[in-house]
Coordinates of C-alpha atoms in Angstrom, one line a residue:
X343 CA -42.7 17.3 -54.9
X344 CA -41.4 16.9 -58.5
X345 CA -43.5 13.7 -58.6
X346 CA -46.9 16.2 -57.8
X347 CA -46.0 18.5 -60.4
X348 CA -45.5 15.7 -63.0
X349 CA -48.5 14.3 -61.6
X350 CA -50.4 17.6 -62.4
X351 CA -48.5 18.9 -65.3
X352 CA -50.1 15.2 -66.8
X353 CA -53.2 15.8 -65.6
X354 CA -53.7 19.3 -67.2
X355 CA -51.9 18.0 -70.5
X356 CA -54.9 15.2 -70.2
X357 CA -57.6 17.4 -69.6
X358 CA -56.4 19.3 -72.3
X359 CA -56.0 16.6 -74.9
X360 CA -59.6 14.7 -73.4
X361 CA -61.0 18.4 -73.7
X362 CA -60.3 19.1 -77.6
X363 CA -61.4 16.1 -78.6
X364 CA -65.1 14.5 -77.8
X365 CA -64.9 12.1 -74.9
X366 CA -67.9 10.6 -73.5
X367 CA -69.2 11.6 -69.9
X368 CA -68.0 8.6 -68.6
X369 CA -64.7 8.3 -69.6
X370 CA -64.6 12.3 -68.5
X371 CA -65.6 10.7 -64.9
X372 CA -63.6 8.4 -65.2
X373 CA -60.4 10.3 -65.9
X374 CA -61.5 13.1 -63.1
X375 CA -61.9 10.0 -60.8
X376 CA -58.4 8.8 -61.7
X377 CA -56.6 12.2 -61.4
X378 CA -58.2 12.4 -58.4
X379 CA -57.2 9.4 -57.4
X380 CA -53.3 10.3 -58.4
X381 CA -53.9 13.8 -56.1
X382 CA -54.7 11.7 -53.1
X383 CA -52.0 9.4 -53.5
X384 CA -49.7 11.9 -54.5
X385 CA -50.6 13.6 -50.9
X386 CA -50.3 10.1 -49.2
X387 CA -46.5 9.6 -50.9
X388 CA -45.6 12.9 -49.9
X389 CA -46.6 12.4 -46.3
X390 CA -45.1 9.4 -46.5
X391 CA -41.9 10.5 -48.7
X392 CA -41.8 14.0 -45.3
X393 CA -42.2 10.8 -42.7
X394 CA -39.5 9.2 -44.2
X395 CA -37.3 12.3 -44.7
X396 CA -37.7 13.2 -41.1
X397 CA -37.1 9.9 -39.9
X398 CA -34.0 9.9 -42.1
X399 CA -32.8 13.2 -40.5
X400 CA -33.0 11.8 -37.3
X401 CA -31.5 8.6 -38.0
X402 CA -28.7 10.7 -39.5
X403 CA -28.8 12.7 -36.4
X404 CA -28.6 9.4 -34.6
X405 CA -25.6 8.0 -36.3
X406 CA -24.1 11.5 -36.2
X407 CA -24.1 11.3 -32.2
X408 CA -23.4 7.4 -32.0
X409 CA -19.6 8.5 -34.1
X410 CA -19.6 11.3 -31.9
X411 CA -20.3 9.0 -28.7
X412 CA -18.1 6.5 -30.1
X413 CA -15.2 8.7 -30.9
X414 CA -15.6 9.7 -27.4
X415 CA -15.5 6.1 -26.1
X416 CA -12.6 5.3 -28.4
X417 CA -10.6 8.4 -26.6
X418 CA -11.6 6.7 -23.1
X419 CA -10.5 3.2 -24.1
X420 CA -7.4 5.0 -25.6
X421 CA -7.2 6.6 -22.3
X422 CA -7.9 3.9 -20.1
X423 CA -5.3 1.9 -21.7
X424 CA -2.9 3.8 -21.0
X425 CA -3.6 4.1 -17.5
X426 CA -3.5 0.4 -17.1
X427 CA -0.2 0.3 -18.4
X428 CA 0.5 2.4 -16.4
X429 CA -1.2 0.6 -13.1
X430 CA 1.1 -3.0 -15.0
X431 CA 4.1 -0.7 -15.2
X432 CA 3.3 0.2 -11.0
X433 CA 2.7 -3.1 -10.5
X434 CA 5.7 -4.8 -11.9
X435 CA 7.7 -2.2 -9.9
X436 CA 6.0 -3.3 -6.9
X437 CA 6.5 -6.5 -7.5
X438 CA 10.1 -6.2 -8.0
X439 CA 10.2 -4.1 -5.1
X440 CA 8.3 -7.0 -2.9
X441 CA 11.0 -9.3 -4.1
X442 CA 13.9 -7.1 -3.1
X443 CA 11.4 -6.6 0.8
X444 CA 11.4 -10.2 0.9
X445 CA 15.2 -11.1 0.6
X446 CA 15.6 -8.4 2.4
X447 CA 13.6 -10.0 5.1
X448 CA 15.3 -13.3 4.4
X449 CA 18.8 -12.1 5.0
X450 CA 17.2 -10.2 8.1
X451 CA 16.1 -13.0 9.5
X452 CA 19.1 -14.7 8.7
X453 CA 21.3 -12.3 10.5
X454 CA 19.0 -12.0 13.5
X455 CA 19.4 -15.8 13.7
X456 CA 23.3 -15.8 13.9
X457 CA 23.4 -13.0 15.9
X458 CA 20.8 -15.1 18.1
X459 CA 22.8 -17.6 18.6
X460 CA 25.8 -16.1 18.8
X461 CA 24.2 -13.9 21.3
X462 CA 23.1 -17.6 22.9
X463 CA 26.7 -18.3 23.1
X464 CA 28.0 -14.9 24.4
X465 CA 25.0 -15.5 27.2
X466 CA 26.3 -19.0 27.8
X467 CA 30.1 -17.6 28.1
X468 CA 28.8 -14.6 30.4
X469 CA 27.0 -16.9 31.8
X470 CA 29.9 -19.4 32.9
X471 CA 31.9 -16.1 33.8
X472 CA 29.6 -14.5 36.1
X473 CA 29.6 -18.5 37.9
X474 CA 33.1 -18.9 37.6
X475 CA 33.6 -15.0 39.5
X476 CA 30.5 -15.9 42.1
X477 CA 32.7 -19.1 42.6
X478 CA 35.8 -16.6 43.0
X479 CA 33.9 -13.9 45.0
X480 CA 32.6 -17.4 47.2
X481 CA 36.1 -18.3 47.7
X482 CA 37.0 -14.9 48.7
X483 CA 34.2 -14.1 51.1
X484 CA 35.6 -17.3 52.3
X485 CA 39.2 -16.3 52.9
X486 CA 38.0 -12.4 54.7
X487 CA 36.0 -14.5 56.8
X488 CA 38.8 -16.5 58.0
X489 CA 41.0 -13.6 57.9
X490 CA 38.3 -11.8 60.3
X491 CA 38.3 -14.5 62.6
X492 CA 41.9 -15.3 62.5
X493 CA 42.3 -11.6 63.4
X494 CA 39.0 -11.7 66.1
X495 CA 41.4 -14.3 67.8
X496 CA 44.9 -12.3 67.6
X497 CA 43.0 -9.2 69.2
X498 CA 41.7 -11.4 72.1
X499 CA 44.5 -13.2 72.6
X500 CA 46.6 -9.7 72.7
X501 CA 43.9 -8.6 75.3
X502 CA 43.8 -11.0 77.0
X503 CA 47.8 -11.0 77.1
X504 CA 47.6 -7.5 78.2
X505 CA 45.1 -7.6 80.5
X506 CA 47.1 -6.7 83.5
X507 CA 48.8 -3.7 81.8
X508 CA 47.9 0.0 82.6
X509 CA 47.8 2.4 79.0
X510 CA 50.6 4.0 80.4
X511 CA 53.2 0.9 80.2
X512 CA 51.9 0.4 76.8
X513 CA 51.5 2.9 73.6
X514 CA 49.9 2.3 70.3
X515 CA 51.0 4.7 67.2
X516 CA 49.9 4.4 63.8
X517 CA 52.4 5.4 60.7
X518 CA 52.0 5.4 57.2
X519 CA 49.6 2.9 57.5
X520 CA 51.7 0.7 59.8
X521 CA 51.1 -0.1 63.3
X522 CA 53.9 1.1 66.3
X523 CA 53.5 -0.5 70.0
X524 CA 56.1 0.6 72.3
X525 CA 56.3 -1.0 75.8
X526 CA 58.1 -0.6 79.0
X527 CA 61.3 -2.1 79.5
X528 CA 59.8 -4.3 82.0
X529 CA 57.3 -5.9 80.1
X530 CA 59.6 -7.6 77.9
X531 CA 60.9 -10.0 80.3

């Protein structure tokens, strides 16, 4: 703008100095020709100088945003950051924590291994127990048996001692657990 005014203000002061004094036609021309010349380029410079300016604002405009988007970036790598050391802190403690699950697990399995095999030897001892009392319980069985039949032969041999008895020679009477016969005088000779 200040370039079209000095661009004019020249022109006029030229006009007015060409004017006063005698100047041929042709130098008038070409002066007109010149300042018109200047006029169009001054209108060409100030599109160009309004391009410019507007492409300036806009680039300004631009980099104004790009801070803006960077300061906003910079808060999410600020904020991202964090969380990750966060998520490293979480991790280390889980970590740890796996560590302390494992020996955990070690001693578990460490336990369940002596209690297995002491639990093999208490089966093994129960084990040799419950043969040694099926042996015991055998020998038993055994000895009723023969007590049965030892008792089988006592009752036939009393029958068949008694056979020719009446009941009335002959009483049985149970005691306090205990067993009474009473007989006739006879029958003891």
């Amino acid at each position: 703008m200040k370039r079209l005014i000095t661009t004019t203000a020249g022109f006029f002061l030229a006009t007015v100095f060409l004017t006063s004094c005698i100047v041929s036609k042709k130098k008038y021309d070409a002066e007109v020709n010149r300042g018109n010349k200047l006029q169009t380029e001054n209108g060409q410079l100030n599109q160009r100088l309004n391009t410019v300016t507007e492409l300036a604002n806009r680039q300004a405009k631009e980099i104004h945003q790009l801070k803006a988007d960077k300061d906003g970036l910079n808060d999410q790598v600020g904020k991202l950051n964090d969380q990750l050391d966060r998520l490293n802190n979480r991790i280390s403690r889980l970590k740890d924590s796996i560590r302390d699950k494992e020996d955990d697990i070690t001693d578990l399995q460490s336990k369940v291994s002596d209690i297995g095999d002491e639990g093999k030897r208490k089966a093994r001892q129960l084990g040799e127990e419950i043969a040694a009392q099926k042996k015991r319980l055998e020998q038993l069985q055994q000895l009723i048996d023969q007590q049965q039949r030892a008792t089988e032969a006592l009752r036939k041999k009393i029958a068949d001692a008694l056979e020719g008895f009446t009941s009335n020679e002959l009483t049985v009477t149970r005691k306090n657990g205990k067993v009474y016969i009473s007989m006739q005088e006879g029958l003891l000779f």
